GROMACS .gro file of N, CA, C and O in nm:
model
  296
    1MET      N    1   9.679  -0.715  20.188
    1MET     CA    2   9.574  -0.613  20.233
    1MET      C    3   9.487  -0.513  20.155
    1MET      O    4   9.383  -0.478  20.124
    2LEU      N    5   9.587  -0.481  20.027
    2LEU     CA    6   9.498  -0.417  19.945
    2LEU      C    7   9.435  -0.523  19.831
    2LEU      O    8   9.300  -0.466  19.789
    3ILE      N    9   9.444  -0.626  19.851
    3ILE     CA   10   9.368  -0.739  19.789
    3ILE      C   11   9.253  -0.725  19.860
    3ILE      O   12   9.128  -0.724  19.768
    4LYS      N   13   9.245  -0.763  19.989
    4LYS     CA   14   9.093  -0.728  20.049
    4LYS      C   15   9.035  -0.608  20.048
    4LYS      O   16   8.917  -0.628  20.023
    5GLU      N   17   9.080  -0.492  20.033
    5GLU     CA   18   9.057  -0.361  20.012
    5GLU      C   19   8.952  -0.395  19.879
    5GLU      O   20   8.854  -0.335  19.839
    6THR      N   21   9.036  -0.437  19.732
    6THR     CA   22   8.957  -0.404  19.629
    6THR      C   23   8.863  -0.546  19.630
    6THR      O   24   8.765  -0.472  19.576
    7GLN      N   25   8.872  -0.652  19.705
    7GLN     CA   26   8.739  -0.799  19.677
    7GLN      C   27   8.633  -0.688  19.768
    7GLN      O   28   8.524  -0.690  19.750
    8SER      N   29   8.641  -0.599  19.896
    8SER     CA   30   8.542  -0.555  19.944
    8SER      C   31   8.483  -0.419  19.886
    8SER      O   32   8.339  -0.455  19.875
    9LEU      N   33   8.564  -0.345  19.816
    9LEU     CA   34   8.479  -0.226  19.701
    9LEU      C   35   8.427  -0.319  19.589
    9LEU      O   36   8.345  -0.286  19.546
   10LEU      N   37   8.460  -0.457  19.516
   10LEU     CA   38   8.429  -0.511  19.424
   10LEU      C   39   8.288  -0.519  19.493
   10LEU      O   40   8.192  -0.552  19.413
   11ASN      N   41   8.269  -0.632  19.583
   11ASN     CA   42   8.121  -0.682  19.649
   11ASN      C   43   8.059  -0.590  19.672
   11ASN      O   44   7.937  -0.582  19.613
   12GLN      N   45   8.107  -0.435  19.700
   12GLN     CA   46   8.016  -0.347  19.773
   12GLN      C   47   7.940  -0.284  19.629
   12GLN      O   48   7.796  -0.255  19.603
   13ARG      N   49   8.006  -0.255  19.530
   13ARG     CA   50   7.963  -0.233  19.361
   13ARG      C   51   7.876  -0.352  19.320
   13ARG      O   52   7.806  -0.282  19.261
   14MET      N   53   7.880  -0.434  19.343
   14MET     CA   54   7.837  -0.575  19.274
   14MET      C   55   7.688  -0.551  19.350
   14MET      O   56   7.612  -0.586  19.303
   15ASP      N   57   7.699  -0.561  19.476
   15ASP     CA   58   7.568  -0.541  19.558
   15ASP      C   59   7.484  -0.439  19.529
   15ASP      O   60   7.372  -0.437  19.484
   16ASP      N   61   7.527  -0.309  19.465
   16ASP     CA   62   7.454  -0.177  19.480
   16ASP      C   63   7.383  -0.224  19.281
   16ASP      O   64   7.303  -0.162  19.256
   17ARG      N   65   7.490  -0.285  19.223
   17ARG     CA   66   7.433  -0.298  19.049
   17ARG      C   67   7.315  -0.400  19.061
   17ARG      O   68   7.243  -0.414  19.000
   18LEU      N   69   7.299  -0.534  19.208
   18LEU     CA   70   7.269  -0.655  19.182
   18LEU      C   71   7.093  -0.603  19.288
   18LEU      O   72   7.006  -0.622  19.261
   19ARG      N   73   7.125  -0.503  19.362
   19ARG     CA   74   7.022  -0.461  19.452
   19ARG      C   75   6.881  -0.442  19.353
   19ARG      O   76   6.794  -0.498  19.385
   20PRO      N   77   6.897  -0.335  19.215
   20PRO     CA   78   6.769  -0.305  19.173
   20PRO      C   79   6.724  -0.469  19.130
   20PRO      O   80   6.566  -0.414  19.084
   21LEU      N   81   6.792  -0.532  19.115
   21LEU     CA   82   6.711  -0.683  19.057
   21LEU      C   83   6.707  -0.784  19.127
   21LEU      O   84   6.646  -0.896  19.110
   22ALA      N   85   6.684  -0.710  19.257
   22ALA     CA   86   6.675  -0.843  19.382
   22ALA      C   87   6.776  -0.951  19.380
   22ALA      O   88   6.706  -1.018  19.421
   23LEU      N   89   6.895  -0.932  19.347
   23LEU     CA   90   6.983  -1.003  19.377
   23LEU      C   91   7.077  -0.988  19.481
   23LEU      O   92   7.123  -0.886  19.466
   24SER      N   93   7.144  -1.151  19.519
   24SER     CA   94   7.264  -1.094  19.589
   24SER      C   95   7.390  -1.123  19.512
   24SER      O   96   7.419  -1.200  19.407
   25VAL      N   97   7.525  -1.112  19.590
   25VAL     CA   98   7.642  -1.178  19.485
   25VAL      C   99   7.619  -1.287  19.500
   25VAL      O  100   7.678  -1.346  19.379
   26PRO      N  101   7.642  -1.389  19.573
   26PRO     CA  102   7.603  -1.510  19.560
   26PRO      C  103   7.481  -1.593  19.458
   26PRO      O  104   7.509  -1.641  19.432
   27GLN      N  105   7.411  -1.548  19.501
   27GLN     CA  106   7.260  -1.568  19.383
   27GLN      C  107   7.336  -1.501  19.209
   27GLN      O  108   7.289  -1.637  19.147
   28TYR      N  109   7.396  -1.410  19.223
   28TYR     CA  110   7.455  -1.392  19.064
   28TYR      C  111   7.587  -1.493  19.059
   28TYR      O  112   7.557  -1.535  18.923
   29ALA      N  113   7.642  -1.499  19.123
   29ALA     CA  114   7.781  -1.636  19.085
   29ALA      C  115   7.709  -1.788  19.098
   29ALA      O  116   7.737  -1.834  18.940
   30CYS      N  117   7.600  -1.770  19.169
   30CYS     CA  118   7.494  -1.947  19.100
   30CYS      C  119   7.469  -1.897  18.978
   30CYS      O  120   7.450  -1.992  18.864
   31LEU      N  121   7.399  -1.813  18.930
   31LEU     CA  122   7.346  -1.840  18.798
   31LEU      C  123   7.401  -1.801  18.689
   31LEU      O  124   7.401  -1.871  18.553
   32THR      N  125   7.543  -1.729  18.706
   32THR     CA  126   7.645  -1.741  18.613
   32THR      C  127   7.709  -1.837  18.575
   32THR      O  128   7.761  -1.905  18.495
   33ALA      N  129   7.720  -1.934  18.772
   33ALA     CA  130   7.785  -2.060  18.707
   33ALA      C  131   7.687  -2.134  18.618
   33ALA      O  132   7.738  -2.225  18.495
   34LEU      N  133   7.546  -2.137  18.644
   34LEU     CA  134   7.481  -2.233  18.572
   34LEU      C  135   7.436  -2.242  18.431
   34LEU      O  136   7.424  -2.295  18.344
   35GLN      N  137   7.521  -2.041  18.406
   35GLN     CA  138   7.509  -2.033  18.265
   35GLN      C  139   7.608  -2.113  18.206
   35GLN      O  140   7.631  -2.134  18.117
   36ASP      N  141   7.767  -2.108  18.250
   36ASP     CA  142   7.831  -2.123  18.212
   36ASP      C  143   7.869  -2.303  18.214
   36ASP      O  144   7.909  -2.343  18.124
   37THR      N  145   7.788  -2.345  18.305
   37THR     CA  146   7.811  -2.477  18.312
   37THR      C  147   7.667  -2.535  18.387
   37THR      O  148   7.612  -2.591  18.468
   38PRO      N  149   7.564  -2.577  18.288
   38PRO     CA  150   7.432  -2.652  18.310
   38PRO      C  151   7.454  -2.790  18.347
   38PRO      O  152   7.548  -2.855  18.272
   39GLY      N  153   7.395  -2.804  18.437
   39GLY     CA  154   7.394  -2.926  18.478
   39GLY      C  155   7.479  -2.942  18.626
   39GLY      O  156   7.464  -3.064  18.677
   40ILE      N  157   7.526  -2.811  18.649
   40ILE     CA  158   7.665  -2.852  18.769
   40ILE      C  159   7.570  -2.879  18.899
   40ILE      O  160   7.458  -2.860  18.897
   41THR      N  161   7.657  -2.963  18.945
   41THR     CA  162   7.621  -2.987  19.107
   41THR      C  163   7.616  -2.856  19.203
   41THR      O  164   7.686  -2.775  19.194
   42SER      N  165   7.506  -2.869  19.296
   42SER     CA  166   7.453  -2.754  19.393
   42SER      C  167   7.598  -2.773  19.484
   42SER      O  168   7.662  -2.670  19.520
   43SER      N  169   7.721  -2.879  19.485
   43SER     CA  170   7.780  -2.875  19.596
   43SER      C  171   7.910  -2.786  19.519
   43SER      O  172   8.008  -2.704  19.574
   44GLU      N  173   7.926  -2.837  19.377
   44GLU     CA  174   8.046  -2.709  19.294
   44GLU      C  175   7.956  -2.566  19.305
   44GLU      O  176   8.041  -2.491  19.292
   45LEU      N  177   7.831  -2.563  19.266
   45LEU     CA  178   7.796  -2.416  19.254
   45LEU      C  179   7.815  -2.346  19.408
   45LEU      O  180   7.879  -2.250  19.387
   46ALA      N  181   7.801  -2.419  19.543
   46ALA     CA  182   7.837  -2.353  19.640
   46ALA      C  183   7.994  -2.322  19.635
   46ALA      O  184   8.064  -2.220  19.693
   47ARG      N  185   8.077  -2.402  19.588
   47ARG     CA  186   8.201  -2.354  19.612
   47ARG      C  187   8.247  -2.232  19.520
   47ARG      O  188   8.292  -2.118  19.565
   48ARG      N  189   8.194  -2.215  19.395
   48ARG     CA  190   8.187  -2.085  19.293
   48ARG      C  191   8.124  -1.999  19.387
   48ARG      O  192   8.194  -1.930  19.334
   49ALA      N  193   8.060  -2.019  19.444
   49ALA     CA  194   7.951  -1.862  19.495
   49ALA      C  195   8.050  -1.858  19.643
   49ALA      O  196   8.000  -1.746  19.707
   50PHE      N  197   8.141  -1.945  19.745
   50PHE     CA  198   8.229  -1.882  19.832
   50PHE      C  199   8.095  -1.939  19.957
   50PHE      O  200   8.096  -1.852  20.009
   51VAL      N  201   7.975  -2.020  19.949
   51VAL     CA  202   7.863  -2.035  20.068
   51VAL      C  203   7.871  -2.150  20.093
   51VAL      O  204   7.948  -2.282  19.982
   52SER      N  205   7.825  -2.204  20.167
   52SER     CA  206   7.822  -2.349  20.238
   52SER      C  207   7.696  -2.456  20.150
   52SER      O  208   7.605  -2.350  20.095
   53ARG      N  209   7.698  -2.549  20.135
   53ARG     CA  210   7.648  -2.646  20.037
   53ARG      C  211   7.482  -2.604  20.134
   53ARG      O  212   7.411  -2.640  20.033
   54GLN      N  213   7.453  -2.603  20.251
   54GLN     CA  214   7.344  -2.602  20.303
   54GLN      C  215   7.259  -2.425  20.264
   54GLN      O  216   7.183  -2.424  20.197
   55SER      N  217   7.380  -2.300  20.278
   55SER     CA  218   7.338  -2.204  20.191
   55SER      C  219   7.279  -2.224  20.071
   55SER      O  220   7.202  -2.139  20.006
   56MET      N  221   7.352  -2.315  19.967
   56MET     CA  222   7.347  -2.294  19.858
   56MET      C  223   7.198  -2.365  19.789
   56MET      O  224   7.143  -2.290  19.721
   57ASN      N  225   7.163  -2.480  19.896
   57ASN     CA  226   7.035  -2.505  19.880
   57ASN      C  227   6.927  -2.386  19.920
   57ASN      O  228   6.816  -2.422  19.822
   58VAL      N  229   6.933  -2.380  19.990
   58VAL     CA  230   6.828  -2.244  20.041
   58VAL      C  231   6.852  -2.178  19.949
   58VAL      O  232   6.723  -2.072  19.896
   59LEU      N  233   6.969  -2.092  19.888
   59LEU     CA  234   6.988  -1.987  19.768
   59LEU      C  235   6.871  -2.055  19.648
   59LEU      O  236   6.806  -1.992  19.608
   60LEU      N  237   6.898  -2.144  19.610
   60LEU     CA  238   6.835  -2.239  19.524
   60LEU      C  239   6.678  -2.253  19.525
   60LEU      O  240   6.628  -2.221  19.365
   61GLN      N  241   6.654  -2.231  19.627
   61GLN     CA  242   6.527  -2.249  19.652
   61GLN      C  243   6.444  -2.143  19.599
   61GLN      O  244   6.328  -2.125  19.571
   62GLY      N  245   6.535  -2.024  19.693
   62GLY     CA  246   6.496  -1.904  19.675
   62GLY      C  247   6.449  -1.878  19.521
   62GLY      O  248   6.385  -1.835  19.453
   63LEU      N  249   6.564  -1.910  19.447
   63LEU     CA  250   6.569  -1.867  19.293
   63LEU      C  251   6.471  -1.917  19.209
   63LEU      O  252   6.389  -1.893  19.107
   64GLU      N  253   6.436  -2.080  19.272
   64GLU     CA  254   6.355  -2.165  19.174
   64GLU      C  255   6.217  -2.123  19.213
   64GLU      O  256   6.121  -2.085  19.123
   65LYS      N  257   6.197  -2.031  19.348
   65LYS     CA  258   6.041  -2.001  19.376
   65LYS      C  259   6.012  -1.851  19.258
   65LYS      O  260   5.895  -1.825  19.249
   66ARG      N  261   6.149  -1.792  19.223
   66ARG     CA  262   6.123  -1.701  19.178
   66ARG      C  263   6.144  -1.722  19.013
   66ARG      O  264   6.090  -1.644  18.885
   67GLY      N  265   6.136  -1.870  18.967
   67GLY     CA  266   6.122  -1.891  18.853
   67GLY      C  267   6.270  -1.846  18.791
   67GLY      O  268   6.262  -1.877  18.642
   68LEU      N  269   6.379  -1.825  18.853
   68LEU     CA  270   6.529  -1.791  18.742
   68LEU      C  271   6.557  -1.960  18.728
   68LEU      O  272   6.645  -1.975  18.684
   69VAL      N  273   6.563  -2.065  18.835
   69VAL     CA  274   6.605  -2.219  18.782
   69VAL      C  275   6.532  -2.319  18.805
   69VAL      O  276   6.412  -2.274  18.870
   70SER      N  277   6.544  -2.421  18.763
   70SER     CA  278   6.454  -2.544  18.731
   70SER      C  279   6.568  -2.613  18.814
   70SER      O  280   6.665  -2.622  18.732
   71ARG      N  281   6.523  -2.737  18.880
   71ARG     CA  282   6.629  -2.826  18.929
   71ARG      C  283   6.546  -2.973  18.903
   71ARG      O  284   6.399  -2.965  18.871
   72SER      N  285   6.633  -3.029  18.826
   72SER     CA  286   6.592  -3.134  18.807
   72SER      C  287   6.663  -3.295  18.918
   72SER      O  288   6.690  -3.218  19.001
   73LEU      N  289   6.593  -3.418  18.905
   73LEU     CA  290   6.604  -3.505  19.005
   73LEU      C  291   6.711  -3.618  18.938
   73LEU      O  292   6.747  -3.704  19.065
   74GLU      N  293   6.769  -3.577  18.861
   74GLU     CA  294   6.867  -3.664  18.805
   74GLU      C  295   6.998  -3.699  18.859
   74GLU      O  296   7.054  -3.580  18.928
   0.00000   0.00000   0.00000
């Protein structure tokens, strides 16, 4: 129970800090994973951000439209 409460508090604080940057916690997790592991697959990004593959695709499209990421067809 304490771990869940701590996780909830951490997520809330992250949301508060990321809001001025117009980023969500999953978007931040995605950007961090891409910085740590350039070329990572979208499936692995989804696992690291705790979202579905479909959600990660939508998330990446949004980041791409903002010019925060670019995707290759390789």
